[in-house]
Amino acid sequence: MIGDLYQSSLRYGASYEEWSEDGASPRPHWAHTIDWLRSVGADELGRRWTRAERRIRENGITYNIYGDPLGANRPWRIDIVPMLIPAAEWRFIESGVIQRATLLSRLLQDLYGPQDLVREGRFPAALLYGNTAFLRPLVGVKVPEHSYLHMLAVDLARSPDGKWWVLADRTQAPSGSGYALENRTIVSDLLPELFRTSNVMRLAPFFRAQRDALTSLSKRENPRVVLLTPGPHNETYFEHSYLAKYLGFALVEGADLTVRDRCVFLKTVDGLERVDVILRRVDDNFCDPLELRGDSLLGVSGLVDAIAAGNVQVANALGSGLIETAAIMPFLPGLARHLLGEELKLPSVATWWCGQESAREWVLANLERVVVKPAFPTLGMEPVFGSQLPDAERKAFIARLQAQPHRYVAQEQVALSTAPVWESGVLNSRSVVLRTYALNTGNGWAVIPGGLVRVAEASGSVVSMQRGGHSKDAWVLADDPGRVDTFSMLRSRDEPVLLRRIPRGVPSRVADNAFWLGRYVERSENIARILRSMVPHVRSAQEADLPSLLRLHGCLRSRHSKLPKRNRRPLTFVALENELLSMLSDPERPDSLPSTLAEVARIGGSIRERLSADMMLLIGQLRSAMQPEATMQLLDYQGALTACLALLSAFSGLERENINRGAGWLFMSIGRRLERAIYITRQLREITTPLAAEDWSFLERLLEVADSSMTYRSRYYTTLQPMPVLDVLLADETNPRSLDFQLEHLVELYEKLPRREEVELESMREALATLRGMDLQALIYPKMAAPATSGVAEGGGAAKRPTRTRASHALTGLHRYLGTLENLLLSWSNHLSSRYFSHARTQPVTIGSDL
């Protein structure tokens, strides 16, 4: 390139430079791009790249590098400069990839069928029966259209002479096509002028063909197609979510599906719905713990039986991972001649399977020129570069290889081609690998025009996303603008659509996560409010105030409390301060505020495809809301708690105003109301246990936690008494934080549930009627005893309680009601889970009136 954009090439060995033959003047198909980049300039490219980074963060585009501190929240990395492929070159690649897909599908058809190739000696028996990816329960099972491959991914690289070679084939659950689509969306938006004038072949027709091909696998009208994902912890979970939304399929995990009568069903809140086609992103042997890997938590028990019965189609077919090994590459040229009657168009990189004596001897004699990998990927061995082995390790490795040679495969070290990448305002050269995709449409194969380009992190490093690499968009440049298909998966603005308001069935896992998202958000808010009320008083309060603070802490019902047992030693302000610090800062403590917020982020991330961008942005902010510095003191947390509560209040606003009133919102709202009601019952029970004089300030703090201080003062001024507090927090129908308000809304929400239990609904109505039937005016709160002088007793426990009188028994029924109601609220939660999430039957619980 010219000027200040391009730095001198950072190469290792001899390699092919994509953009230029001599490092100075561009190749013909790069000339337009180079001129445009030069005319835009480094400053403008930098500004556009900043926008791209912000968009990636805001849209939650992630890639999980295992062991990385950011984990599943690590932003996807993309380079702004595309890789260009001319039309003539692409036609050669396309024909070679189609031939390879046809060959590999025919190979799988034989290995899971008659196995003639093994019998005739054309395919080594050890590569079949010694491979743990060979799934014996699938032998002889028919697959749709006689093709084991719905999609094939092929990793391509250039040799120094400019020819394309195949590095690897991905046959069981190829990943990356969704990232390629997202890369195209981002780069075309950032470089719209260049994209419009470059005759770039579009990607949307490929995904349209994929959607049509999947639906055509079923013989039923309007088939149900789902995308099976391992879950949010998988490195490419964002892609699973993105593709499911783009293609219009439900994203499911193994627990969302069940097999009944050899058919697969999706658990939804409306009941079980038949599944016809599964696009899987779960590895073969994890798909059925009953027939395959028994310790798998990712699959569906009985799936193999449903496949054998022909009641569900799976793409790619189970067992296709058998040939996802480089060890078959030496045999592909001969197999192409035998099965197709053709020479292999796209050669594989030079490969030697050490199970053959001649290949093993050559590898041992030339170890410094090859990289040795496991023949079977399940062995979990890292690649070994022979040139980098010290003498002692070299001898040990050779001994292992000679002991079990069939478990190893060696490949030539290739000097990969390099392409320009945008780094800190300049362009450098980095090694690249192109992953392209072939799709079985049912009427032949189609290849995506381009694909996903993976870029090495630094000069000379291995091209691997798990090793910190990043990605590029690949532009195939049509030589005829008329060949550019401008189809979009989005409807044309002029195309009429059928108006509908009937929502799609919500999978039970989604409803389950929405329910618990609501509960954990509300739990976070309650914890934060209680802690914010306690923090300012721990150091400044009198010793007599300690029982009041302990009462408020008791509302949390913490099973992980670090407070000493009261019957062992007296409680002190120091012990309470340490307890609060633990709840504010310890992410390993399950009931701490950081841990609870982390659950909000985890659950929100697992249903990101159902949440708006604003909601996901807010959840990301909540994740980092309580990450204090090590030097922070207790009082320093006051501001952090206020900021955290502001974010939680914003979540409440989005939930009420921005989420469609479908089943997801319904369960989220039920979760929030249940959780708030549970906390309110616990707090009110502390009042119905008669207060001693030293506990009186508990009333004020309770109003503060319930954000009801102003409501109380507007009615009762400064007079602070238990019965008016009970009225505001227990029975006030207009107070959004009263128990009455929660029960009324739970009844309304439960009435909207599909397949609801009428007995369960009646128990809710009965609980509300019982509450509203109470005459608080008739209850007489017992008079308090004089304050104790010793604060907290030496043997533990608070100061002596007031003597119970006949008047105090008036609270007994209310106290018992609140205890029964708390159990009922927990029962409702369990019954919702059983009926709508796990689809198990339970018996409803009712509440009786003891007042």
PDB file of N, CA and C in Angstrom, residues 286-326:
ATOM      1  N   PHE A 286     -22.368 -36.360  22.509  1.00  0.00           N
ATOM      2  CA  PHE A 286     -23.057 -35.730  23.621  1.00  0.00           C
ATOM      3  C   PHE A 286     -24.572 -35.630  23.376  1.00  0.00           C
ATOM      4  N   CYS A 287     -25.027 -36.072  22.203  1.00  0.00           N
ATOM      5  CA  CYS A 287     -26.410 -35.801  21.817  1.00  0.00           C
ATOM      6  C   CYS A 287     -27.443 -36.721  22.466  1.00  0.00           C
ATOM      7  N   ASP A 288     -27.009 -37.879  22.964  1.00  0.00           N
ATOM      8  CA  ASP A 288     -27.968 -38.801  23.576  1.00  0.00           C
ATOM      9  C   ASP A 288     -27.286 -39.552  24.717  1.00  0.00           C
ATOM     10  N   PRO A 289     -27.522 -39.144  25.968  1.00  0.00           N
ATOM     11  CA  PRO A 289     -26.867 -39.834  27.101  1.00  0.00           C
ATOM     12  C   PRO A 289     -27.351 -41.262  27.282  1.00  0.00           C
ATOM     13  N   LEU A 290     -28.474 -41.629  26.659  1.00  0.00           N
ATOM     14  CA  LEU A 290     -28.983 -42.985  26.803  1.00  0.00           C
ATOM     15  C   LEU A 290     -28.221 -43.962  25.911  1.00  0.00           C
ATOM     16  N   GLU A 291     -27.906 -43.559  24.682  1.00  0.00           N
ATOM     17  CA  GLU A 291     -27.279 -44.458  23.714  1.00  0.00           C
ATOM     18  C   GLU A 291     -25.804 -44.162  23.488  1.00  0.00           C
ATOM     19  N   LEU A 292     -25.372 -42.922  23.768  1.00  0.00           N
ATOM     20  CA  LEU A 292     -24.007 -42.535  23.418  1.00  0.00           C
ATOM     21  C   LEU A 292     -23.192 -42.276  24.678  1.00  0.00           C
ATOM     22  N   ARG A 293     -22.966 -41.031  25.016  1.00  0.00           N
ATOM     23  CA  ARG A 293     -22.137 -40.716  26.184  1.00  0.00           C
ATOM     24  C   ARG A 293     -23.027 -40.546  27.406  1.00  0.00           C
ATOM     25  N   GLY A 294     -22.895 -41.442  28.367  1.00  0.00           N
ATOM     26  CA  GLY A 294     -23.808 -41.489  29.496  1.00  0.00           C
ATOM     27  C   GLY A 294     -23.718 -40.312  30.449  1.00  0.00           C
ATOM     28  N   ASP A 295     -22.564 -39.621  30.469  1.00  0.00           N
ATOM     29  CA  ASP A 295     -22.409 -38.501  31.406  1.00  0.00           C
ATOM     30  C   ASP A 295     -22.769 -37.160  30.782  1.00  0.00           C
ATOM     31  N   SER A 296     -23.337 -37.178  29.577  1.00  0.00           N
ATOM     32  CA  SER A 296     -23.671 -35.923  28.903  1.00  0.00           C
ATOM     33  C   SER A 296     -24.896 -35.281  29.530  1.00  0.00           C
ATOM     34  N   LEU A 297     -24.795 -33.970  29.763  1.00  0.00           N
ATOM     35  CA  LEU A 297     -25.931 -33.174  30.227  1.00  0.00           C
ATOM     36  C   LEU A 297     -26.446 -32.265  29.110  1.00  0.00           C
ATOM     37  N   LEU A 298     -25.922 -32.463  27.895  1.00  0.00           N
ATOM     38  CA  LEU A 298     -26.248 -31.552  26.788  1.00  0.00           C
ATOM     39  C   LEU A 298     -27.248 -32.128  25.807  1.00  0.00           C
ATOM     40  N   GLY A 299     -27.452 -33.433  25.860  1.00  0.00           N
ATOM     41  CA  GLY A 299     -28.260 -34.071  24.827  1.00  0.00           C
ATOM     42  C   GLY A 299     -29.676 -34.372  25.261  1.00  0.00           C
ATOM     43  N   VAL A 300     -30.313 -35.280  24.495  1.00  0.00           N
ATOM     44  CA  VAL A 300     -31.715 -35.639  24.700  1.00  0.00           C
ATOM     45  C   VAL A 300     -31.790 -37.163  24.794  1.00  0.00           C
ATOM     46  N   SER A 301     -32.208 -37.670  25.925  1.00  0.00           N
ATOM     47  CA  SER A 301     -32.319 -39.121  26.087  1.00  0.00           C
ATOM     48  C   SER A 301     -33.343 -39.679  25.111  1.00  0.00           C
ATOM     49  N   GLY A 302     -32.930 -40.694  24.347  1.00  0.00           N
ATOM     50  CA  GLY A 302     -33.818 -41.321  23.384  1.00  0.00           C
ATOM     51  C   GLY A 302     -33.758 -40.729  21.997  1.00  0.00           C
ATOM     52  N   LEU A 303     -32.856 -39.754  21.761  1.00  0.00           N
ATOM     53  CA  LEU A 303     -32.787 -39.106  20.450  1.00  0.00           C
ATOM     54  C   LEU A 303     -32.399 -40.100  19.363  1.00  0.00           C
ATOM     55  N   VAL A 304     -31.441 -40.978  19.646  1.00  0.00           N
ATOM     56  CA  VAL A 304     -31.022 -41.965  18.638  1.00  0.00           C
ATOM     57  C   VAL A 304     -32.194 -42.840  18.235  1.00  0.00           C
ATOM     58  N   ASP A 305     -33.003 -43.252  19.193  1.00  0.00           N
ATOM     59  CA  ASP A 305     -34.159 -44.088  18.886  1.00  0.00           C
ATOM     60  C   ASP A 305     -35.163 -43.340  18.013  1.00  0.00           C
ATOM     61  N   ALA A 306     -35.365 -42.052  18.298  1.00  0.00           N
ATOM     62  CA  ALA A 306     -36.279 -41.250  17.474  1.00  0.00           C
ATOM     63  C   ALA A 306     -35.749 -41.092  16.054  1.00  0.00           C
ATOM     64  N   ILE A 307     -34.421 -40.962  15.917  1.00  0.00           N
ATOM     65  CA  ILE A 307     -33.811 -40.865  14.583  1.00  0.00           C
ATOM     66  C   ILE A 307     -33.987 -42.176  13.831  1.00  0.00           C
ATOM     67  N   ALA A 308     -33.732 -43.301  14.534  1.00  0.00           N
ATOM     68  CA  ALA A 308     -33.859 -44.606  13.895  1.00  0.00           C
ATOM     69  C   ALA A 308     -35.289 -44.865  13.441  1.00  0.00           C
ATOM     70  N   ALA A 309     -36.263 -44.320  14.171  1.00  0.00           N
ATOM     71  CA  ALA A 309     -37.664 -44.499  13.796  1.00  0.00           C
ATOM     72  C   ALA A 309     -38.066 -43.577  12.655  1.00  0.00           C
ATOM     73  N   GLY A 310     -37.202 -42.652  12.277  1.00  0.00           N
ATOM     74  CA  GLY A 310     -37.503 -41.726  11.197  1.00  0.00           C
ATOM     75  C   GLY A 310     -38.440 -40.605  11.587  1.00  0.00           C
ATOM     76  N   ASN A 311     -38.579 -40.358  12.900  1.00  0.00           N
ATOM     77  CA  ASN A 311     -39.532 -39.352  13.360  1.00  0.00           C
ATOM     78  C   ASN A 311     -38.910 -37.973  13.540  1.00  0.00           C
ATOM     79  N   VAL A 312     -37.604 -37.868  13.413  1.00  0.00           N
ATOM     80  CA  VAL A 312     -36.932 -36.575  13.489  1.00  0.00           C
ATOM     81  C   VAL A 312     -35.691 -36.652  12.611  1.00  0.00           C
ATOM     82  N   GLN A 313     -35.362 -35.530  11.981  1.00  0.00           N
ATOM     83  CA  GLN A 313     -34.167 -35.457  11.149  1.00  0.00           C
ATOM     84  C   GLN A 313     -33.155 -34.540  11.843  1.00  0.00           C
ATOM     85  N   VAL A 314     -31.898 -34.931  11.811  1.00  0.00           N
ATOM     86  CA  VAL A 314     -30.836 -34.173  12.472  1.00  0.00           C
ATOM     87  C   VAL A 314     -29.787 -33.788  11.446  1.00  0.00           C
ATOM     88  N   ALA A 315     -29.411 -32.527  11.434  1.00  0.00           N
ATOM     89  CA  ALA A 315     -28.380 -32.035  10.526  1.00  0.00           C
ATOM     90  C   ALA A 315     -27.297 -31.313  11.355  1.00  0.00           C
ATOM     91  N   ASN A 316     -26.027 -31.683  11.152  1.00  0.00           N
ATOM     92  CA  ASN A 316     -25.560 -32.827  10.385  1.00  0.00           C
ATOM     93  C   ASN A 316     -25.928 -34.122  11.098  1.00  0.00           C
ATOM     94  N   ALA A 317     -25.980 -35.207  10.325  1.00  0.00           N
ATOM     95  CA  ALA A 317     -26.392 -36.483  10.888  1.00  0.00           C
ATOM     96  C   ALA A 317     -25.445 -36.903  11.997  1.00  0.00           C
ATOM     97  N   LEU A 318     -25.998 -37.552  13.041  1.00  0.00           N
ATOM     98  CA  LEU A 318     -25.144 -38.057  14.112  1.00  0.00           C
ATOM     99  C   LEU A 318     -24.151 -39.065  13.534  1.00  0.00           C
ATOM    100  N   GLY A 319     -22.915 -38.954  13.968  1.00  0.00           N
ATOM    101  CA  GLY A 319     -21.858 -39.834  13.482  1.00  0.00           C
ATOM    102  C   GLY A 319     -20.971 -39.200  12.441  1.00  0.00           C
ATOM    103  N   SER A 320     -21.354 -38.025  11.936  1.00  0.00           N
ATOM    104  CA  SER A 320     -20.560 -37.392  10.884  1.00  0.00           C
ATOM    105  C   SER A 320     -19.202 -36.913  11.379  1.00  0.00           C
ATOM    106  N   GLY A 321     -19.025 -36.831  12.700  1.00  0.00           N
ATOM    107  CA  GLY A 321     -17.710 -36.459  13.222  1.00  0.00           C
ATOM    108  C   GLY A 321     -16.642 -37.513  13.006  1.00  0.00           C
ATOM    109  N   LEU A 322     -17.036 -38.661  12.515  1.00  0.00           N
ATOM    110  CA  LEU A 322     -16.093 -39.747  12.251  1.00  0.00           C
ATOM    111  C   LEU A 322     -14.957 -39.320  11.333  1.00  0.00           C
ATOM    112  N   ILE A 323     -15.255 -38.500  10.323  1.00  0.00           N
ATOM    113  CA  ILE A 323     -14.222 -38.129   9.348  1.00  0.00           C
ATOM    114  C   ILE A 323     -13.686 -36.721   9.611  1.00  0.00           C
ATOM    115  N   GLU A 324     -13.936 -36.186  10.770  1.00  0.00           N
ATOM    116  CA  GLU A 324     -13.380 -34.882  11.117  1.00  0.00           C
ATOM    117  C   GLU A 324     -11.978 -35.091  11.690  1.00  0.00           C
ATOM    118  N   THR A 325     -11.149 -35.738  10.940  1.00  0.00           N
ATOM    119  CA  THR A 325      -9.780 -36.030  11.344  1.00  0.00           C
ATOM    120  C   THR A 325      -8.873 -35.902  10.131  1.00  0.00           C
ATOM    121  N   ALA A 326      -7.699 -35.336  10.353  1.00  0.00           N
ATOM    122  CA  ALA A 326      -6.741 -35.189   9.255  1.00  0.00           C
ATOM    123  C   ALA A 326      -6.203 -36.528   8.788  1.00  0.00           C
TER     124      ALA A 326
END
